[in-house]
């Protein structure tokens, strides 16, 4: 009888833990992930651009979308382009309960800057524009031959 109660208590604890964990896991994903987004005002974008100093076409662009509560938007119907080229939607399961969703592009052809557009509900909107960094020659970068110790 004692063994039965112990198993019963353990099962209840496990079930409660599982429910709490699943609620926590679903908290970081936006409700906009499951529905069609119709207005640009519903979303925010975290835009990260890295560019080589010596070659402006050696670059990396990452965009993460979020809603007004700061929750991650994971929606296949949203398309993003940089300078007219499609960005890849990447989804990755992180450790334990986290997921990462981002739009990603490397080695994008750049003339004067990065022009980002987003497609919501079959309409294109300007997401942002960022000027590229002017290229420099390696010989023009002055550094000490040895670092300070």
PDB file of C-alpha atoms in Angstrom:
ATOM      1  CA  UNK A   1       0.000   0.000   0.000  1.00  0.00           C
ATOM      2  CA  UNK A   2       2.854   2.421   0.812  1.00  0.00           C
ATOM      3  CA  UNK A   3       4.530   1.636  -2.508  1.00  0.00           C
ATOM      4  CA  UNK A   4       1.291   2.380  -4.356  1.00  0.00           C
ATOM      5  CA  UNK A   5       0.946   5.786  -2.643  1.00  0.00           C
ATOM      6  CA  UNK A   6       4.573   6.622  -3.393  1.00  0.00           C
ATOM      7  CA  UNK A   7       4.110   5.860  -7.089  1.00  0.00           C
ATOM      8  CA  UNK A   8       0.846   7.793  -7.122  1.00  0.00           C
ATOM      9  CA  UNK A   9       2.542  10.872  -5.584  1.00  0.00           C
ATOM     10  CA  UNK A  10       5.464  10.623  -7.997  1.00  0.00           C
ATOM     11  CA  UNK A  11       3.094  10.373 -10.937  1.00  0.00           C
ATOM     12  CA  UNK A  12       1.213  13.487  -9.775  1.00  0.00           C
ATOM     13  CA  UNK A  13       4.484  15.405  -9.358  1.00  0.00           C
ATOM     14  CA  UNK A  14       5.644  14.325 -12.795  1.00  0.00           C
ATOM     15  CA  UNK A  15       2.342  15.344 -14.373  1.00  0.00           C
ATOM     16  CA  UNK A  16       2.393  18.767 -12.669  1.00  0.00           C
ATOM     17  CA  UNK A  17       6.006  19.319 -13.733  1.00  0.00           C
ATOM     18  CA  UNK A  18       5.194  18.385 -17.323  1.00  0.00           C
ATOM     19  CA  UNK A  19       2.217  20.768 -17.463  1.00  0.00           C
ATOM     20  CA  UNK A  20       4.278  23.637 -16.028  1.00  0.00           C
ATOM     21  CA  UNK A  21       7.142  22.971 -18.443  1.00  0.00           C
ATOM     22  CA  UNK A  22       4.862  22.807 -21.487  1.00  0.00           C
ATOM     23  CA  UNK A  23       3.205  26.084 -20.455  1.00  0.00           C
ATOM     24  CA  UNK A  24       6.642  27.688 -20.101  1.00  0.00           C
ATOM     25  CA  UNK A  25       7.773  26.371 -23.488  1.00  0.00           C
ATOM     26  CA  UNK A  26       4.789  27.819 -25.310  1.00  0.00           C
ATOM     27  CA  UNK A  27       5.179  31.230 -23.648  1.00  0.00           C
ATOM     28  CA  UNK A  28       8.066  32.404 -25.818  1.00  0.00           C
ATOM     29  CA  UNK A  29       6.241  31.911 -29.141  1.00  0.00           C
ATOM     30  CA  UNK A  30       3.831  34.557 -30.346  1.00  0.00           C
ATOM     31  CA  UNK A  31       0.190  33.948 -31.202  1.00  0.00           C
ATOM     32  CA  UNK A  32       1.083  35.632 -34.529  1.00  0.00           C
ATOM     33  CA  UNK A  33       3.035  32.476 -35.390  1.00  0.00           C
ATOM     34  CA  UNK A  34      -0.223  30.635 -36.017  1.00  0.00           C
ATOM     35  CA  UNK A  35      -2.225  33.297 -37.890  1.00  0.00           C
ATOM     36  CA  UNK A  36      -1.847  35.482 -40.948  1.00  0.00           C
ATOM     37  CA  UNK A  37      -0.179  38.802 -40.088  1.00  0.00           C
ATOM     38  CA  UNK A  38      -2.061  41.614 -41.805  1.00  0.00           C
ATOM     39  CA  UNK A  39      -0.386  44.792 -40.512  1.00  0.00           C
ATOM     40  CA  UNK A  40       3.221  45.876 -40.134  1.00  0.00           C
ATOM     41  CA  UNK A  41       2.334  47.611 -36.850  1.00  0.00           C
ATOM     42  CA  UNK A  42       1.818  44.208 -35.176  1.00  0.00           C
ATOM     43  CA  UNK A  43       5.477  43.195 -35.386  1.00  0.00           C
ATOM     44  CA  UNK A  44       8.954  44.371 -34.489  1.00  0.00           C
ATOM     45  CA  UNK A  45      12.262  43.370 -36.065  1.00  0.00           C
ATOM     46  CA  UNK A  46      15.728  42.897 -34.583  1.00  0.00           C
ATOM     47  CA  UNK A  47      18.111  43.481 -37.511  1.00  0.00           C
ATOM     48  CA  UNK A  48      21.787  42.523 -37.265  1.00  0.00           C
ATOM     49  CA  UNK A  49      24.235  43.165 -40.118  1.00  0.00           C
ATOM     50  CA  UNK A  50      27.922  42.214 -40.088  1.00  0.00           C
ATOM     51  CA  UNK A  51      30.206  43.293 -42.914  1.00  0.00           C
ATOM     52  CA  UNK A  52      33.882  42.842 -43.718  1.00  0.00           C
ATOM     53  CA  UNK A  53      35.947  46.040 -43.749  1.00  0.00           C
ATOM     54  CA  UNK A  54      37.751  45.020 -46.927  1.00  0.00           C
ATOM     55  CA  UNK A  55      34.861  43.506 -48.959  1.00  0.00           C
ATOM     56  CA  UNK A  56      31.326  44.851 -48.602  1.00  0.00           C
ATOM     57  CA  UNK A  57      29.873  41.734 -50.281  1.00  0.00           C
ATOM     58  CA  UNK A  58      31.326  39.576 -47.482  1.00  0.00           C
ATOM     59  CA  UNK A  59      28.430  40.079 -45.092  1.00  0.00           C
ATOM     60  CA  UNK A  60      25.856  38.403 -42.880  1.00  0.00           C
ATOM     61  CA  UNK A  61      22.302  39.614 -42.259  1.00  0.00           C
ATOM     62  CA  UNK A  62      20.107  38.216 -39.466  1.00  0.00           C
ATOM     63  CA  UNK A  63      16.540  39.349 -38.769  1.00  0.00           C
ATOM     64  CA  UNK A  64      14.409  38.143 -35.858  1.00  0.00           C
ATOM     65  CA  UNK A  65      10.728  39.068 -35.671  1.00  0.00           C
ATOM     66  CA  UNK A  66       8.771  39.596 -32.440  1.00  0.00           C
ATOM     67  CA  UNK A  67       5.333  40.803 -31.375  1.00  0.00           C
ATOM     68  CA  UNK A  68       4.342  43.667 -29.046  1.00  0.00           C
ATOM     69  CA  UNK A  69       4.901  41.454 -25.974  1.00  0.00           C
ATOM     70  CA  UNK A  70       8.400  40.539 -27.159  1.00  0.00           C
ATOM     71  CA  UNK A  71       7.472  36.961 -28.094  1.00  0.00           C
ATOM     72  CA  UNK A  72       9.175  35.281 -31.058  1.00  0.00           C
ATOM     73  CA  UNK A  73       7.230  35.141 -34.334  1.00  0.00           C
ATOM     74  CA  UNK A  74       7.666  31.862 -36.220  1.00  0.00           C
ATOM     75  CA  UNK A  75       5.428  32.255 -39.279  1.00  0.00           C
ATOM     76  CA  UNK A  76       6.128  30.589 -42.640  1.00  0.00           C
ATOM     77  CA  UNK A  77       3.866  33.030 -44.513  1.00  0.00           C
ATOM     78  CA  UNK A  78       6.184  35.989 -43.801  1.00  0.00           C
ATOM     79  CA  UNK A  79       8.847  36.585 -46.465  1.00  0.00           C
ATOM     80  CA  UNK A  80      11.798  38.970 -46.169  1.00  0.00           C
ATOM     81  CA  UNK A  81      14.139  40.173 -48.925  1.00  0.00           C
ATOM     82  CA  UNK A  82      17.429  42.049 -48.788  1.00  0.00           C
ATOM     83  CA  UNK A  83      18.245  44.029 -51.946  1.00  0.00           C
ATOM     84  CA  UNK A  84      15.649  41.942 -53.815  1.00  0.00           C
ATOM     85  CA  UNK A  85      17.088  38.549 -52.775  1.00  0.00           C
ATOM     86  CA  UNK A  86      15.109  36.167 -50.556  1.00  0.00           C
ATOM     87  CA  UNK A  87      16.319  35.571 -47.026  1.00  0.00           C
ATOM     88  CA  UNK A  88      16.191  32.008 -45.678  1.00  0.00           C
ATOM     89  CA  UNK A  89      13.857  31.290 -42.758  1.00  0.00           C
ATOM     90  CA  UNK A  90      15.807  29.155 -40.286  1.00  0.00           C
ATOM     91  CA  UNK A  91      14.249  27.336 -37.341  1.00  0.00           C
ATOM     92  CA  UNK A  92      16.433  25.709 -34.719  1.00  0.00           C
ATOM     93  CA  UNK A  93      15.636  23.925 -31.485  1.00  0.00           C
ATOM     94  CA  UNK A  94      17.856  25.257 -28.733  1.00  0.00           C
ATOM     95  CA  UNK A  95      18.626  23.755 -25.371  1.00  0.00           C
ATOM     96  CA  UNK A  96      15.682  22.322 -23.456  1.00  0.00           C
ATOM     97  CA  UNK A  97      12.722  24.633 -24.043  1.00  0.00           C
ATOM     98  CA  UNK A  98      14.096  27.335 -26.354  1.00  0.00           C
ATOM     99  CA  UNK A  99      13.635  27.707 -30.087  1.00  0.00           C
ATOM    100  CA  UNK A 100      15.334  30.153 -32.402  1.00  0.00           C
ATOM    101  CA  UNK A 101      13.690  31.479 -35.544  1.00  0.00           C
ATOM    102  CA  UNK A 102      15.504  33.886 -37.808  1.00  0.00           C
ATOM    103  CA  UNK A 103      15.808  35.094 -41.374  1.00  0.00           C
ATOM    104  CA  UNK A 104      19.371  34.626 -42.595  1.00  0.00           C
ATOM    105  CA  UNK A 105      21.462  35.622 -45.615  1.00  0.00           C
ATOM    106  CA  UNK A 106      25.198  35.734 -46.268  1.00  0.00           C
ATOM    107  CA  UNK A 107      27.268  37.276 -49.039  1.00  0.00           C
ATOM    108  CA  UNK A 108      24.469  39.547 -50.202  1.00  0.00           C
ATOM    109  CA  UNK A 109      25.309  41.717 -53.197  1.00  0.00           C
ATOM    110  CA  UNK A 110      25.550  45.322 -51.961  1.00  0.00           C
ATOM    111  CA  UNK A 111      25.874  48.573 -53.892  1.00  0.00           C
ATOM    112  CA  UNK A 112      25.219  51.481 -51.521  1.00  0.00           C
ATOM    113  CA  UNK A 113      23.333  49.755 -48.729  1.00  0.00           C
ATOM    114  CA  UNK A 114      21.005  47.075 -47.455  1.00  0.00           C
ATOM    115  CA  UNK A 115      17.336  47.565 -48.385  1.00  0.00           C
ATOM    116  CA  UNK A 116      15.051  45.219 -46.458  1.00  0.00           C
ATOM    117  CA  UNK A 117      11.459  44.473 -47.477  1.00  0.00           C
ATOM    118  CA  UNK A 118       8.852  42.233 -45.857  1.00  0.00           C
ATOM    119  CA  UNK A 119       5.810  40.495 -47.333  1.00  0.00           C
ATOM    120  CA  UNK A 120       2.725  40.369 -45.107  1.00  0.00           C
ATOM    121  CA  UNK A 121      -0.572  39.092 -46.497  1.00  0.00           C
ATOM    122  CA  UNK A 122       0.704  39.367 -50.114  1.00  0.00           C
ATOM    123  CA  UNK A 123       1.747  43.026 -49.710  1.00  0.00           C
ATOM    124  CA  UNK A 124       5.355  44.248 -49.646  1.00  0.00           C
ATOM    125  CA  UNK A 125       6.464  46.834 -47.070  1.00  0.00           C
ATOM    126  CA  UNK A 126       9.789  48.562 -46.450  1.00  0.00           C
ATOM    127  CA  UNK A 127      11.317  47.062 -43.307  1.00  0.00           C
ATOM    128  CA  UNK A 128      14.397  49.275 -43.238  1.00  0.00           C
ATOM    129  CA  UNK A 129      17.489  50.550 -45.013  1.00  0.00           C
ATOM    130  CA  UNK A 130      21.053  50.539 -43.724  1.00  0.00           C
ATOM    131  CA  UNK A 131      24.039  52.136 -45.464  1.00  0.00           C
ATOM    132  CA  UNK A 132      27.013  49.841 -45.969  1.00  0.00           C
ATOM    133  CA  UNK A 133      30.415  50.572 -44.459  1.00  0.00           C
ATOM    134  CA  UNK A 134      32.985  52.002 -46.871  1.00  0.00           C
ATOM    135  CA  UNK A 135      35.684  49.515 -47.823  1.00  0.00           C
ATOM    136  CA  UNK A 136      39.251  50.086 -46.657  1.00  0.00           C
ATOM    137  CA  UNK A 137      42.583  48.592 -47.721  1.00  0.00           C
ATOM    138  CA  UNK A 138      44.352  46.384 -45.223  1.00  0.00           C
ATOM    139  CA  UNK A 139      47.454  48.579 -45.555  1.00  0.00           C
ATOM    140  CA  UNK A 140      45.449  51.564 -44.275  1.00  0.00           C
ATOM    141  CA  UNK A 141      44.633  49.837 -40.977  1.00  0.00           C
ATOM    142  CA  UNK A 142      47.334  50.778 -38.464  1.00  0.00           C
ATOM    143  CA  UNK A 143      48.022  48.404 -35.591  1.00  0.00           C
ATOM    144  CA  UNK A 144      50.950  47.533 -33.367  1.00  0.00           C
ATOM    145  CA  UNK A 145      52.937  44.509 -34.484  1.00  0.00           C
ATOM    146  CA  UNK A 146      52.671  43.095 -30.969  1.00  0.00           C
ATOM    147  CA  UNK A 147      49.834  43.475 -28.527  1.00  0.00           C
ATOM    148  CA  UNK A 148      50.327  45.092 -25.116  1.00  0.00           C
ATOM    149  CA  UNK A 149      50.917  42.565 -22.394  1.00  0.00           C
TER     150      UNK A 149
END
